[in-house]
PDB file of C-alpha atoms and ligand atoms in Angstrom:
ATOM      1  CA  MET A  14     108.046  91.998  87.081  1.00  0.00           C
ATOM      2  CA  ASN A  15     108.701  95.538  88.625  1.00  0.00           C
ATOM      3  CA  VAL A  16     112.076  96.565  89.532  1.00  0.00           C
ATOM      4  CA  VAL A  17     113.348  99.794  91.528  1.00  0.00           C
ATOM      5  CA  ILE A  18     117.020 100.809  91.052  1.00  0.00           C
ATOM      6  CA  PHE A  19     118.027 102.893  93.807  1.00  0.00           C
ATOM      7  CA  GLY A  20     121.321 104.732  94.608  1.00  0.00           C
ATOM      8  CA  PRO A  21     123.041 108.150  94.788  1.00  0.00           C
ATOM      9  CA  PRO A  22     123.356 110.384  91.694  1.00  0.00           C
ATOM     10  CA  GLY A  23     125.980 109.186  89.495  1.00  0.00           C
ATOM     11  CA  ALA A  24     125.646 105.453  90.778  1.00  0.00           C
ATOM     12  CA  GLY A  25     124.878 104.082  87.339  1.00  0.00           C
ATOM     13  CA  LYS A  26     121.034 103.787  87.874  1.00  0.00           C
ATOM     14  CA  GLY A  27     120.193 104.844  84.166  1.00  0.00           C
ATOM     15  CA  THR A  28     122.848 102.705  82.691  1.00  0.00           C
ATOM     16  CA  GLN A  29     121.662  99.594  84.552  1.00  0.00           C
ATOM     17  CA  ALA A  30     117.928 100.372  83.931  1.00  0.00           C
ATOM     18  CA  GLN A  31     118.678 100.622  80.255  1.00  0.00           C
ATOM     19  CA  ASN A  32     120.442  97.178  80.202  1.00  0.00           C
ATOM     20  CA  ILE A  33     117.368  95.466  82.050  1.00  0.00           C
ATOM     21  CA  VAL A  34     115.000  97.125  79.814  1.00  0.00           C
ATOM     22  CA  ASN A  35     116.791  95.651  76.870  1.00  0.00           C
ATOM     23  CA  LYS A  36     117.253  92.139  78.535  1.00  0.00           C
ATOM     24  CA  PHE A  37     113.842  91.780  80.099  1.00  0.00           C
ATOM     25  CA  ASN A  38     111.737  93.780  77.772  1.00  0.00           C
ATOM     26  CA  LEU A  39     110.557  96.398  80.634  1.00  0.00           C
ATOM     27  CA  HIS A  40     109.644  99.967  80.491  1.00  0.00           C
ATOM     28  CA  GLN A  41     111.974 102.469  82.111  1.00  0.00           C
ATOM     29  CA  ILE A  42     110.489 105.137  84.222  1.00  0.00           C
ATOM     30  CA  SER A  43     113.225 107.669  84.660  1.00  0.00           C
ATOM     31  CA  THR A  44     111.712 110.737  86.641  1.00  0.00           C
ATOM     32  CA  GLY A  45     114.913 112.630  85.713  1.00  0.00           C
ATOM     33  CA  ASP A  46     114.157 112.200  82.024  1.00  0.00           C
ATOM     34  CA  LEU A  47     110.390 112.900  82.612  1.00  0.00           C
ATOM     35  CA  LEU A  48     111.460 116.166  84.342  1.00  0.00           C
ATOM     36  CA  ARG A  49     113.875 117.067  81.607  1.00  0.00           C
ATOM     37  CA  ASN A  50     111.114 116.458  78.972  1.00  0.00           C
ATOM     38  CA  GLU A  51     108.863 118.930  80.635  1.00  0.00           C
ATOM     39  CA  ILE A  52     111.811 121.532  80.473  1.00  0.00           C
ATOM     40  CA  LYS A  53     112.445 120.711  76.690  1.00  0.00           C
ATOM     41  CA  ASN A  54     108.715 120.851  75.906  1.00  0.00           C
ATOM     42  CA  LYS A  55     108.440 124.172  77.606  1.00  0.00           C
ATOM     43  CA  SER A  56     105.369 123.130  79.574  1.00  0.00           C
ATOM     44  CA  GLU A  57     103.711 125.097  82.134  1.00  0.00           C
ATOM     45  CA  ILE A  58     105.584 123.578  85.119  1.00  0.00           C
ATOM     46  CA  GLY A  59     108.854 123.193  82.910  1.00  0.00           C
ATOM     47  CA  LYS A  60     110.156 126.636  83.959  1.00  0.00           C
ATOM     48  CA  GLU A  61     109.660 125.825  87.566  1.00  0.00           C
ATOM     49  CA  ILE A  62     111.381 122.535  87.225  1.00  0.00           C
ATOM     50  CA  GLU A  63     114.360 123.840  85.426  1.00  0.00           C
ATOM     51  CA  GLU A  64     115.134 126.172  88.318  1.00  0.00           C
ATOM     52  CA  ILE A  65     114.726 123.339  90.815  1.00  0.00           C
ATOM     53  CA  ILE A  66     116.980 120.896  88.902  1.00  0.00           C
ATOM     54  CA  SER A  67     119.622 123.501  88.000  1.00  0.00           C
ATOM     55  CA  LYS A  68     120.056 124.128  91.848  1.00  0.00           C
ATOM     56  CA  GLY A  69     120.438 120.403  92.692  1.00  0.00           C
ATOM     57  CA  ASP A  70     117.156 120.330  94.653  1.00  0.00           C
ATOM     58  CA  PHE A  71     114.407 117.861  94.295  1.00  0.00           C
ATOM     59  CA  ALA A  72     111.333 118.498  92.354  1.00  0.00           C
ATOM     60  CA  THR A  73     108.212 118.579  94.483  1.00  0.00           C
ATOM     61  CA  ASP A  74     106.408 115.241  95.286  1.00  0.00           C
ATOM     62  CA  GLU A  75     103.261 116.667  93.747  1.00  0.00           C
ATOM     63  CA  ILE A  76     105.012 117.297  90.431  1.00  0.00           C
ATOM     64  CA  VAL A  77     106.691 113.768  90.312  1.00  0.00           C
ATOM     65  CA  ASN A  78     103.959 111.631  91.592  1.00  0.00           C
ATOM     66  CA  LYS A  79     101.627 113.187  89.011  1.00  0.00           C
ATOM     67  CA  LEU A  80     104.261 112.257  86.159  1.00  0.00           C
ATOM     68  CA  ILE A  81     104.557 108.690  87.267  1.00  0.00           C
ATOM     69  CA  LYS A  82     100.932 107.963  88.094  1.00  0.00           C
ATOM     70  CA  ASN A  83      99.606 107.693  84.482  1.00  0.00           C
ATOM     71  CA  ILE A  84     102.476 105.253  83.518  1.00  0.00           C
ATOM     72  CA  ILE A  85     101.838 102.925  86.458  1.00  0.00           C
ATOM     73  CA  HIS A  86      98.048 102.790  85.498  1.00  0.00           C
ATOM     74  CA  ASP A  87      99.020 102.284  81.780  1.00  0.00           C
ATOM     75  CA  PRO A  88      97.724  98.567  81.159  1.00  0.00           C
ATOM     76  CA  GLN A  89     100.475  98.015  78.507  1.00  0.00           C
ATOM     77  CA  LYS A  90     103.216  98.720  81.009  1.00  0.00           C
ATOM     78  CA  LYS A  91     101.701  96.678  83.905  1.00  0.00           C
ATOM     79  CA  ASN A  92     104.115  94.421  85.711  1.00  0.00           C
ATOM     80  CA  LYS A  93     106.978  95.512  83.212  1.00  0.00           C
ATOM     81  CA  LEU A  94     108.296  98.721  85.020  1.00  0.00           C
ATOM     82  CA  ILE A  95     111.623  99.677  86.106  1.00  0.00           C
ATOM     83  CA  PHE A  96     112.004 102.719  88.281  1.00  0.00           C
ATOM     84  CA  ASP A  97     115.026 104.706  87.856  1.00  0.00           C
ATOM     85  CA  GLY A  98     115.512 107.814  90.255  1.00  0.00           C
ATOM     86  CA  TYR A  99     112.089 107.131  91.808  1.00  0.00           C
ATOM     87  CA  PRO A 100     111.447 107.069  94.787  1.00  0.00           C
ATOM     88  CA  ARG A 101     113.695 109.594  96.261  1.00  0.00           C
ATOM     89  CA  SER A 102     112.041 110.232  99.448  1.00  0.00           C
ATOM     90  CA  ILE A 103     110.094 108.317 102.111  1.00  0.00           C
ATOM     91  CA  SER A 104     107.016 109.925 100.916  1.00  0.00           C
ATOM     92  CA  GLN A 105     107.580 108.939  97.427  1.00  0.00           C
ATOM     93  CA  ALA A 106     108.325 105.336  98.382  1.00  0.00           C
ATOM     94  CA  LYS A 107     104.996 105.098 100.202  1.00  0.00           C
ATOM     95  CA  ASN A 108     103.349 106.659  97.282  1.00  0.00           C
ATOM     96  CA  LEU A 109     104.925 104.018  95.026  1.00  0.00           C
ATOM     97  CA  ASP A 110     103.675 101.238  97.287  1.00  0.00           C
ATOM     98  CA  LEU A 111     100.340 102.770  97.257  1.00  0.00           C
ATOM     99  CA  LEU A 112     100.025 103.243  93.505  1.00  0.00           C
ATOM    100  CA  LEU A 113     101.180  99.832  92.615  1.00  0.00           C
ATOM    101  CA  ASP A 114      98.675  98.196  95.250  1.00  0.00           C
ATOM    102  CA  ASN A 115      96.053 100.197  93.829  1.00  0.00           C
ATOM    103  CA  SER A 116      96.798  98.693  90.339  1.00  0.00           C
ATOM    104  CA  ASN A 117      97.239  95.289  91.650  1.00  0.00           C
ATOM    105  CA  GLN A 118     101.014  95.380  91.135  1.00  0.00           C
ATOM    106  CA  LYS A 119     104.045  95.179  93.562  1.00  0.00           C
ATOM    107  CA  ILE A 120     107.814  95.570  93.462  1.00  0.00           C
ATOM    108  CA  ASP A 121     109.699  92.426  92.725  1.00  0.00           C
ATOM    109  CA  PHE A 122     113.289  93.606  92.956  1.00  0.00           C
ATOM    110  CA  ILE A 123     115.020  96.517  94.556  1.00  0.00           C
ATOM    111  CA  PHE A 124     118.692  96.984  93.714  1.00  0.00           C
ATOM    112  CA  PHE A 125     120.717  99.519  95.629  1.00  0.00           C
ATOM    113  CA  LEU A 126     123.948 100.483  93.691  1.00  0.00           C
ATOM    114  CA  ASN A 127     126.286 101.570  96.472  1.00  0.00           C
ATOM    115  CA  VAL A 128     129.045 104.120  95.452  1.00  0.00           C
ATOM    116  CA  ASN A 129     131.151 106.443  97.460  1.00  0.00           C
ATOM    117  CA  LYS A 130     131.122 110.373  97.063  1.00  0.00           C
ATOM    118  CA  ASP A 131     134.741 110.526  95.500  1.00  0.00           C
ATOM    119  CA  THR A 132     133.594 107.966  92.786  1.00  0.00           C
ATOM    120  CA  ILE A 133     130.443 109.906  92.161  1.00  0.00           C
ATOM    121  CA  VAL A 134     132.070 113.138  91.775  1.00  0.00           C
ATOM    122  CA  LYS A 135     134.510 111.728  89.198  1.00  0.00           C
ATOM    123  CA  ARG A 136     131.895 109.998  87.206  1.00  0.00           C
ATOM    124  CA  ILE A 137     129.549 112.909  87.106  1.00  0.00           C
ATOM    125  CA  GLU A 138     132.401 115.173  85.910  1.00  0.00           C
ATOM    126  CA  LYS A 139     133.113 112.872  83.173  1.00  0.00           C
ATOM    127  CA  ARG A 140     129.341 112.689  82.217  1.00  0.00           C
ATOM    128  CA  LYS A 141     129.213 116.483  82.302  1.00  0.00           C
ATOM    129  CA  ILE A 142     131.519 116.402  79.182  1.00  0.00           C
ATOM    130  CA  LEU A 143     129.473 113.734  77.235  1.00  0.00           C
ATOM    131  CA  GLU A 144     125.890 114.811  78.216  1.00  0.00           C
ATOM    132  CA  LYS A 145     126.319 118.534  79.007  1.00  0.00           C
ATOM    133  CA  ARG A 146     123.626 118.348  81.778  1.00  0.00           C
ATOM    134  CA  THR A 147     123.480 121.685  83.454  1.00  0.00           C
ATOM    135  CA  ASP A 148     123.286 120.141  86.816  1.00  0.00           C
ATOM    136  CA  ASP A 149     126.416 118.190  86.523  1.00  0.00           C
ATOM    137  CA  ASP A 150     128.845 121.080  87.457  1.00  0.00           C
ATOM    138  CA  LEU A 151     130.849 120.538  90.636  1.00  0.00           C
ATOM    139  CA  LYS A 152     128.880 122.857  92.877  1.00  0.00           C
ATOM    140  CA  THR A 153     125.557 121.204  91.994  1.00  0.00           C
ATOM    141  CA  ILE A 154     126.977 117.727  92.097  1.00  0.00           C
ATOM    142  CA  LEU A 155     127.842 118.339  95.757  1.00  0.00           C
ATOM    143  CA  LYS A 156     124.432 119.764  96.480  1.00  0.00           C
ATOM    144  CA  ARG A 157     122.707 116.858  94.706  1.00  0.00           C
ATOM    145  CA  TYR A 158     124.713 114.495  96.971  1.00  0.00           C
ATOM    146  CA  ASP A 159     123.820 116.230 100.171  1.00  0.00           C
ATOM    147  CA  THR A 160     120.137 116.243  99.086  1.00  0.00           C
ATOM    148  CA  TYR A 161     120.495 112.537  98.437  1.00  0.00           C
ATOM    149  CA  MET A 162     122.071 112.004 101.876  1.00  0.00           C
ATOM    150  CA  GLU A 163     119.508 113.995 103.747  1.00  0.00           C
ATOM    151  CA  THR A 164     116.186 112.894 101.829  1.00  0.00           C
ATOM    152  CA  THR A 165     116.774 109.721  99.779  1.00  0.00           C
ATOM    153  CA  MET A 166     119.181 107.741 102.148  1.00  0.00           C
ATOM    154  CA  PRO A 167     116.272 107.169 104.714  1.00  0.00           C
ATOM    155  CA  VAL A 168     114.430 105.220 101.836  1.00  0.00           C
ATOM    156  CA  LEU A 169     117.197 102.612 102.388  1.00  0.00           C
ATOM    157  CA  ASP A 170     115.839 101.912 105.793  1.00  0.00           C
ATOM    158  CA  PHE A 171     112.421 101.687 104.407  1.00  0.00           C
ATOM    159  CA  TYR A 172     113.409  99.124 101.845  1.00  0.00           C
ATOM    160  CA  SER A 173     116.418  97.233 103.236  1.00  0.00           C
ATOM    161  CA  SER A 174     114.502  94.716 105.254  1.00  0.00           C
ATOM    162  CA  ARG A 175     112.319  93.401 102.419  1.00  0.00           C
ATOM    163  CA  THR A 176     113.368  90.046 101.061  1.00  0.00           C
ATOM    164  CA  TYR A 177     113.749  91.263  97.452  1.00  0.00           C
ATOM    165  CA  PHE A 178     116.106  94.112  98.435  1.00  0.00           C
ATOM    166  CA  TYR A 179     119.652  93.708  97.006  1.00  0.00           C
ATOM    167  CA  GLU A 180     122.718  95.686  97.682  1.00  0.00           C
ATOM    168  CA  ILE A 181     125.347  95.771  94.948  1.00  0.00           C
ATOM    169  CA  ASP A 182     128.656  97.283  94.706  1.00  0.00           C
ATOM    170  CA  GLY A 183     128.160 100.031  92.181  1.00  0.00           C
ATOM    171  CA  SER A 184     131.872 101.083  91.786  1.00  0.00           C
ATOM    172  CA  GLU A 185     132.374  97.845  89.734  1.00  0.00           C
ATOM    173  CA  LYS A 186     132.502  97.817  86.030  1.00  0.00           C
ATOM    174  CA  ILE A 187     129.330  98.303  84.126  1.00  0.00           C
ATOM    175  CA  GLU A 188     129.242  94.681  82.713  1.00  0.00           C
ATOM    176  CA  VAL A 189     130.002  93.266  86.273  1.00  0.00           C
ATOM    177  CA  ILE A 190     126.996  95.014  87.653  1.00  0.00           C
ATOM    178  CA  SER A 191     124.793  93.988  84.922  1.00  0.00           C
ATOM    179  CA  SER A 192     125.744  90.357  85.155  1.00  0.00           C
ATOM    180  CA  LYS A 193     124.940  90.408  88.857  1.00  0.00           C
ATOM    181  CA  ILE A 194     121.575  91.905  88.451  1.00  0.00           C
ATOM    182  CA  GLU A 195     120.812  89.530  85.777  1.00  0.00           C
ATOM    183  CA  GLN A 196     121.661  86.604  87.796  1.00  0.00           C
ATOM    184  CA  ILE A 197     119.597  87.773  90.692  1.00  0.00           C
ATOM    185  CA  ILE A 198     116.543  88.328  88.489  1.00  0.00           C
ATOM    186  CA  THR A 199     116.901  84.957  86.422  1.00  0.00           C
ATOM    187  CA  VAL A 200     117.390  82.719  89.585  1.00  0.00           C
TER     188      VAL A 200
HETATM  189  P1  LIG B  10     118.453 112.081  87.515  1.00  0.00           P
HETATM  190  O1  LIG B  10     118.265 112.172  86.059  1.00  0.00           O
HETATM  191  O2  LIG B  10     117.791 110.882  88.215  1.00  0.00           O
HETATM  192  O3  LIG B  10     119.820 112.263  88.080  1.00  0.00           O
HETATM  193  O4  LIG B  10     117.579 113.402  88.231  1.00  0.00           O
HETATM  194  C1  LIG B  10     118.015 114.643  87.854  1.00  0.00           C
HETATM  195  C2  LIG B  10     117.258 115.750  88.825  1.00  0.00           C
HETATM  196  O5  LIG B  10     115.901 115.482  88.540  1.00  0.00           O
HETATM  197  C3  LIG B  10     117.592 115.430  90.180  1.00  0.00           C
HETATM  198  O6  LIG B  10     118.733 116.027  90.851  1.00  0.00           O
HETATM  199  C4  LIG B  10     116.206 116.154  90.720  1.00  0.00           C
HETATM  200  O7  LIG B  10     116.337 117.463  90.834  1.00  0.00           O
HETATM  201  C5  LIG B  10     115.237 115.899  89.753  1.00  0.00           C
HETATM  202  N1  LIG B  10     114.550 114.510  90.112  1.00  0.00           N
HETATM  203  C6  LIG B  10     114.621 113.386  89.478  1.00  0.00           C
HETATM  204  N2  LIG B  10     113.903 112.261  90.042  1.00  0.00           N
HETATM  205  C7  LIG B  10     113.150 112.993  91.179  1.00  0.00           C
HETATM  206  C8  LIG B  10     112.379 112.547  92.114  1.00  0.00           C
HETATM  207  N3  LIG B  10     111.922 111.219  92.119  1.00  0.00           N
HETATM  208  N4  LIG B  10     111.861 113.460  93.003  1.00  0.00           N
HETATM  209  C9  LIG B  10     112.402 114.698  92.991  1.00  0.00           C
HETATM  210  N5  LIG B  10     113.055 115.073  92.041  1.00  0.00           N
HETATM  211  C10 LIG B  10     113.753 114.346  91.095  1.00  0.00           C
END
């Protein structure tokens, strides 16, 4: 089973992905974490990524697609993937279909966590205190939201007619959302 968790920044994608990983023994692919790792490890592209993320922009498709390609082709993770924060653009969504198709896999569930802007801002400001992410200050949050609306929202149209697409109210409590997702997966 492969799962995509989709939604705006601060929707709770990472939290829900973690829960599904634990319950269903999947592997989480968080492109945000992969990118932050590159920064931490001071890799060649780490510096470039740091500048992009701190401005609230998106890393280039080239960088992100490269990061996920090897994971998708890893036989140990085949059909056990949960994508958190990918795809974030139409071209990434098309690339994901292609990569999965090339390795005889498919998406089984897409969960769209729908949350409004006010809730997002409040949540991320709280997270800033806990996780100290440099891209969680107010100016960058608002920029990330705009980038989401402009580049990521169109992916919703691309996905929403698929039979395995589910919209979930992401403003509910963590446990309520988790249980809704689990119910859908186990039916
Ligand atoms: P996240 O941890 O998912 O909130 O991602 C943090 C930041 O990493 C985003 O604001 C983007 O700058 C970058 N990022 C994460 N995933 C992607 C992606 N699929 N494509 C482009 N940039 C990404």
